[in-house]
Short mmCIF file of N, CA and C in Angstrom, two decimals:
data_model
loop_
_atom_site.label_atom_id
_atom_site.label_comp_id
_atom_site.label_asym_id
_atom_site.label_seq_id
_atom_site.Cartn_x
_atom_site.Cartn_y
_atom_site.Cartn_z
N MET A 1 -106.35 -54.85 -12.62
CA MET A 1 -105.01 -54.67 -11.97
C MET A 1 -104.61 -52.92 -12.07
N SER A 2 -104.17 -52.35 -10.98
CA SER A 2 -104.42 -51.07 -10.96
C SER A 2 -102.82 -50.60 -11.47
N PRO A 3 -102.68 -49.42 -12.07
CA PRO A 3 -101.35 -48.99 -12.88
C PRO A 3 -100.07 -49.02 -11.56
N VAL A 4 -100.58 -48.51 -10.71
CA VAL A 4 -99.69 -48.32 -9.50
C VAL A 4 -99.02 -49.81 -9.11
N TYR A 5 -99.73 -50.72 -8.91
CA TYR A 5 -99.03 -52.19 -8.59
C TYR A 5 -98.47 -52.64 -9.80
N ILE A 6 -98.63 -52.42 -10.80
CA ILE A 6 -97.80 -52.75 -12.16
C ILE A 6 -96.64 -52.10 -12.26
N VAL A 7 -96.58 -50.89 -12.23
CA VAL A 7 -95.00 -50.27 -11.97
C VAL A 7 -94.62 -50.63 -10.72
N GLY A 8 -95.21 -50.85 -9.88
CA GLY A 8 -94.39 -51.45 -8.24
C GLY A 8 -93.71 -52.50 -8.69
N ALA A 9 -94.56 -53.68 -9.17
CA ALA A 9 -94.07 -54.71 -9.66
C ALA A 9 -92.94 -54.88 -10.81
N GLY A 10 -92.96 -53.55 -11.62
CA GLY A 10 -91.90 -53.74 -12.46
C GLY A 10 -90.61 -53.32 -11.61
N ALA A 11 -90.81 -52.18 -10.69
CA ALA A 11 -89.58 -51.75 -10.15
C ALA A 11 -88.67 -52.80 -9.33
N VAL A 12 -89.65 -53.65 -8.60
CA VAL A 12 -89.03 -54.73 -7.90
C VAL A 12 -88.31 -55.86 -8.53
N LEU A 13 -89.02 -55.86 -9.70
CA LEU A 13 -88.44 -56.98 -10.69
C LEU A 13 -87.40 -56.56 -11.45
N LEU A 14 -86.93 -55.18 -11.75
CA LEU A 14 -85.79 -54.25 -12.52
C LEU A 14 -84.89 -54.57 -11.23
N ALA A 15 -84.96 -54.01 -9.89
CA ALA A 15 -84.26 -54.40 -8.62
C ALA A 15 -83.56 -55.65 -8.74
N LEU A 16 -84.70 -56.61 -9.01
CA LEU A 16 -83.97 -58.11 -8.58
C LEU A 16 -83.04 -58.44 -9.94
N VAL A 17 -83.35 -58.13 -11.13
CA VAL A 17 -82.56 -58.34 -12.22
C VAL A 17 -81.41 -57.66 -12.16
N TRP A 18 -81.29 -56.13 -11.31
CA TRP A 18 -80.09 -55.36 -11.74
C TRP A 18 -79.17 -56.16 -10.12
N ALA A 19 -79.57 -56.80 -9.02
CA ALA A 19 -78.76 -57.35 -8.27
C ALA A 19 -78.40 -58.74 -8.68
N MET A 20 -78.89 -59.44 -9.59
CA MET A 20 -78.46 -60.59 -9.81
C MET A 20 -77.60 -60.69 -11.01
N THR A 21 -77.53 -59.57 -11.64
CA THR A 21 -76.47 -59.21 -12.66
C THR A 21 -75.17 -58.66 -12.37
N ARG A 22 -75.15 -57.85 -11.31
CA ARG A 22 -74.02 -57.29 -10.43
C ARG A 22 -73.24 -58.30 -10.07
N GLU A 23 -71.78 -57.91 -9.94
CA GLU A 23 -70.65 -58.66 -9.87
C GLU A 23 -70.95 -59.24 -8.24
N GLY A 24 -71.01 -60.57 -8.05
CA GLY A 24 -71.28 -61.25 -6.69
C GLY A 24 -73.02 -61.37 -6.39
N GLY A 25 -73.62 -60.99 -7.47
CA GLY A 25 -75.02 -61.43 -7.38
C GLY A 25 -75.62 -60.77 -6.52
N ALA A 26 -76.73 -61.34 -5.86
CA ALA A 26 -77.46 -60.61 -4.79
C ALA A 26 -76.77 -60.92 -3.36
N ARG A 27 -76.08 -61.98 -3.23
CA ARG A 27 -75.31 -61.76 -2.20
C ARG A 27 -74.28 -60.64 -1.75
N GLY A 28 -73.64 -60.30 -3.31
CA GLY A 28 -72.77 -59.28 -2.90
C GLY A 28 -73.34 -57.91 -2.68
N VAL A 29 -74.76 -57.80 -3.22
CA VAL A 29 -75.52 -56.41 -2.90
C VAL A 29 -76.13 -56.48 -1.41
N GLY A 30 -76.39 -57.90 -0.88
CA GLY A 30 -76.58 -57.88 0.68
C GLY A 30 -75.49 -57.55 1.62
N ALA A 31 -74.35 -58.00 1.08
CA ALA A 31 -72.87 -57.81 1.88
C ALA A 31 -72.88 -56.33 2.04
N SER A 32 -72.97 -55.79 0.84
CA SER A 32 -72.76 -54.13 0.67
C SER A 32 -73.71 -53.70 1.61
N LEU A 33 -74.75 -53.82 1.62
CA LEU A 33 -75.68 -53.00 2.51
C LEU A 33 -75.62 -53.37 3.86
N GLY A 34 -75.12 -54.55 4.35
CA GLY A 34 -74.95 -55.18 5.73
C GLY A 34 -73.88 -54.20 5.97
N GLU A 35 -72.67 -54.14 5.21
CA GLU A 35 -71.65 -53.49 5.72
C GLU A 35 -71.72 -51.92 6.01
N ALA A 36 -72.55 -51.35 4.98
CA ALA A 36 -72.96 -49.92 5.12
C ALA A 36 -73.83 -49.46 6.53
N ALA A 37 -74.67 -50.72 6.88
CA ALA A 37 -75.57 -50.56 8.03
C ALA A 37 -74.50 -50.43 9.26
N VAL A 38 -73.70 -51.33 9.08
CA VAL A 38 -72.86 -51.64 10.25
C VAL A 38 -71.91 -50.36 10.57
N ASP A 39 -71.48 -49.77 9.30
CA ASP A 39 -70.24 -48.70 9.49
C ASP A 39 -71.35 -47.38 9.90
N PHE A 40 -72.62 -47.51 9.32
CA PHE A 40 -73.55 -46.35 9.95
C PHE A 40 -73.63 -46.33 11.51
N ILE A 41 -73.94 -47.47 11.85
CA ILE A 41 -74.22 -47.65 13.32
C ILE A 41 -72.97 -47.28 14.33
N ASP A 42 -71.76 -47.90 13.84
CA ASP A 42 -70.66 -47.79 14.25
C ASP A 42 -70.20 -46.25 14.51
N GLY A 43 -70.18 -45.61 13.14
CA GLY A 43 -70.04 -43.95 13.33
C GLY A 43 -71.06 -43.42 14.15
N THR A 44 -72.16 -43.76 14.13
CA THR A 44 -73.04 -42.91 14.88
C THR A 44 -72.76 -42.93 16.46
N ALA A 45 -72.46 -44.45 16.82
CA ALA A 45 -72.27 -44.96 18.25
C ALA A 45 -71.04 -44.16 18.73
N SER A 46 -69.79 -44.16 17.84
CA SER A 46 -68.77 -43.14 18.26
C SER A 46 -68.72 -42.22 18.38
N GLY A 47 -69.59 -41.35 17.60
CA GLY A 47 -69.85 -40.03 17.76
C GLY A 47 -70.21 -39.42 18.90
N ALA A 48 -71.31 -40.20 19.23
CA ALA A 48 -72.12 -40.12 20.44
C ALA A 48 -71.16 -40.23 21.79
N VAL A 49 -70.35 -41.37 21.53
CA VAL A 49 -69.73 -41.37 22.73
C VAL A 49 -68.41 -40.30 23.04
N VAL A 50 -68.00 -39.97 21.82
CA VAL A 50 -67.17 -38.72 22.02
C VAL A 50 -67.55 -37.50 22.46
N GLY A 51 -69.00 -37.24 21.76
CA GLY A 51 -69.65 -36.09 22.34
C GLY A 51 -70.09 -35.82 23.40
N ILE A 52 -70.41 -37.18 24.24
CA ILE A 52 -70.92 -37.27 25.55
C ILE A 52 -69.51 -36.78 26.34
N GLY A 53 -68.47 -37.41 26.10
CA GLY A 53 -67.29 -37.30 26.76
C GLY A 53 -66.73 -35.74 26.62
N GLU A 54 -66.84 -35.15 25.59
CA GLU A 54 -66.58 -33.87 25.51
C GLU A 54 -67.32 -32.98 26.41
N LEU A 55 -68.59 -33.46 26.60
CA LEU A 55 -69.74 -32.64 27.22
C LEU A 55 -69.13 -32.48 28.64
N VAL A 56 -68.82 -33.63 29.09
CA VAL A 56 -68.45 -34.07 30.61
C VAL A 56 -67.01 -33.45 30.67
N GLY A 57 -66.37 -33.16 29.75
CA GLY A 57 -64.93 -32.74 30.23
C GLY A 57 -63.99 -34.07 29.97
N ILE A 58 -64.31 -34.98 29.39
CA ILE A 58 -63.38 -35.98 29.27
C ILE A 58 -62.68 -35.68 27.79
N PRO A 59 -61.21 -35.96 27.95
CA PRO A 59 -60.68 -35.22 26.41
C PRO A 59 -60.30 -36.63 25.42
N ALA A 60 -60.29 -36.35 24.23
CA ALA A 60 -60.36 -37.64 23.38
C ALA A 60 -58.79 -38.17 23.75
N THR A 61 -58.56 -39.24 23.45
CA THR A 61 -57.45 -39.93 23.85
C THR A 61 -56.56 -40.26 22.56
N ASN A 62 -57.22 -40.41 21.31
CA ASN A 62 -56.58 -40.89 20.27
C ASN A 62 -56.46 -39.98 19.03
N LYS A 63 -55.66 -38.96 19.69
CA LYS A 63 -55.60 -37.61 19.06
C LYS A 63 -54.53 -37.97 17.74
N THR A 64 -54.72 -37.36 16.56
CA THR A 64 -54.05 -37.58 15.37
C THR A 64 -52.82 -36.74 15.74
N GLN A 65 -51.65 -36.72 14.94
CA GLN A 65 -50.58 -36.08 14.91
C GLN A 65 -50.61 -34.50 14.23
N CYS A 66 -51.87 -34.60 13.84
CA CYS A 66 -52.23 -32.96 13.14
C CYS A 66 -52.65 -32.31 14.24
N GLN A 67 -53.48 -33.10 15.04
CA GLN A 67 -54.30 -32.25 16.57
C GLN A 67 -53.30 -31.77 17.36
N LEU A 68 -51.98 -32.93 17.46
CA LEU A 68 -51.07 -32.85 18.55
C LEU A 68 -50.17 -31.52 18.32
N ASP A 69 -49.90 -31.32 16.84
CA ASP A 69 -49.19 -30.20 16.56
C ASP A 69 -49.70 -28.98 16.63
N ARG A 70 -51.09 -29.01 16.37
CA ARG A 70 -51.82 -27.62 16.15
C ARG A 70 -51.95 -27.24 17.75
N GLU A 71 -52.17 -28.06 18.83
CA GLU A 71 -52.22 -28.01 20.15
C GLU A 71 -50.85 -27.43 20.67
N ALA A 72 -49.96 -27.83 20.15
CA ALA A 72 -48.60 -27.45 20.50
C ALA A 72 -48.20 -25.96 19.89
N GLY A 73 -49.11 -25.60 19.18
CA GLY A 73 -48.54 -24.38 18.54
C GLY A 73 -47.43 -24.55 17.56
N ASN A 74 -47.40 -25.63 17.04
CA ASN A 74 -46.11 -25.89 16.12
C ASN A 74 -46.62 -25.98 14.70
N THR A 75 -46.79 -24.90 14.25
CA THR A 75 -47.39 -24.40 12.73
C THR A 75 -46.77 -25.29 11.58
N TRP A 76 -45.39 -25.19 11.82
CA TRP A 76 -44.47 -26.07 10.52
C TRP A 76 -44.59 -27.21 10.70
N ALA A 77 -44.90 -28.07 11.90
CA ALA A 77 -45.15 -29.38 11.77
C ALA A 77 -46.55 -29.66 11.25
N ALA A 78 -47.41 -28.78 11.90
CA ALA A 78 -48.90 -28.97 11.31
C ALA A 78 -48.85 -29.18 9.93
N SER A 79 -48.14 -28.25 9.13
CA SER A 79 -48.40 -28.07 7.82
C SER A 79 -48.10 -29.32 6.92
N PHE A 80 -47.34 -30.12 7.69
CA PHE A 80 -46.78 -31.43 7.02
C PHE A 80 -47.85 -32.56 7.47
N SER A 81 -48.18 -32.56 8.99
CA SER A 81 -49.34 -33.60 9.33
C SER A 81 -50.89 -33.44 9.00
N CYS A 82 -51.24 -32.19 8.53
CA CYS A 82 -52.68 -31.89 8.56
C CYS A 82 -52.94 -32.19 7.26
N PRO A 83 -54.14 -32.52 6.81
CA PRO A 83 -54.86 -32.40 5.40
C PRO A 83 -54.92 -30.96 5.21
N ALA A 84 -54.69 -30.47 3.90
CA ALA A 84 -55.04 -28.96 3.58
C ALA A 84 -55.89 -28.36 3.98
N LYS A 85 -57.34 -28.93 4.01
CA LYS A 85 -58.39 -28.19 4.62
C LYS A 85 -58.39 -28.05 5.97
N ASP A 86 -57.83 -28.81 6.93
CA ASP A 86 -57.51 -28.66 8.35
C ASP A 86 -56.59 -27.58 8.75
N PHE A 87 -55.46 -27.67 7.89
CA PHE A 87 -54.24 -26.74 8.15
C PHE A 87 -54.76 -25.38 7.94
N LEU A 88 -55.30 -25.23 6.74
CA LEU A 88 -55.90 -23.67 6.32
C LEU A 88 -57.04 -23.22 7.57
N ASN A 89 -57.69 -24.14 7.89
CA ASN A 89 -58.88 -23.72 8.91
C ASN A 89 -58.12 -23.13 10.23
N TYR A 90 -56.87 -24.08 10.67
CA TYR A 90 -56.05 -23.82 11.77
C TYR A 90 -55.36 -22.60 11.54
N LEU A 91 -54.71 -21.85 10.37
CA LEU A 91 -54.33 -20.91 10.12
C LEU A 91 -55.37 -19.70 10.32
N TRP A 92 -56.15 -19.90 9.57
CA TRP A 92 -57.26 -18.60 9.66
C TRP A 92 -57.98 -18.42 11.05
N SER A 93 -57.91 -19.62 12.19
CA SER A 93 -58.75 -19.61 13.07
C SER A 93 -57.59 -18.93 14.38
#
């Protein structure tokens, strides 16, 4: 038997032991992986739809309070409604 197969089999065995000893067992690991896959697909699809909408000139309809304050030029309100990173980017732009 080749050493590559032995290492591969050991890695698979180790992964199975790890999955079974985790809280929730293998089902918990599978559920976590499934949730991550759904979140990834949902984020990708949502981003594509928003990007295409912006490309053809359709504005986003679910703006945050931060975005509304920045568009209105209300710096004081934006300082409270925006996360620090977004607010500082707004100030410097």
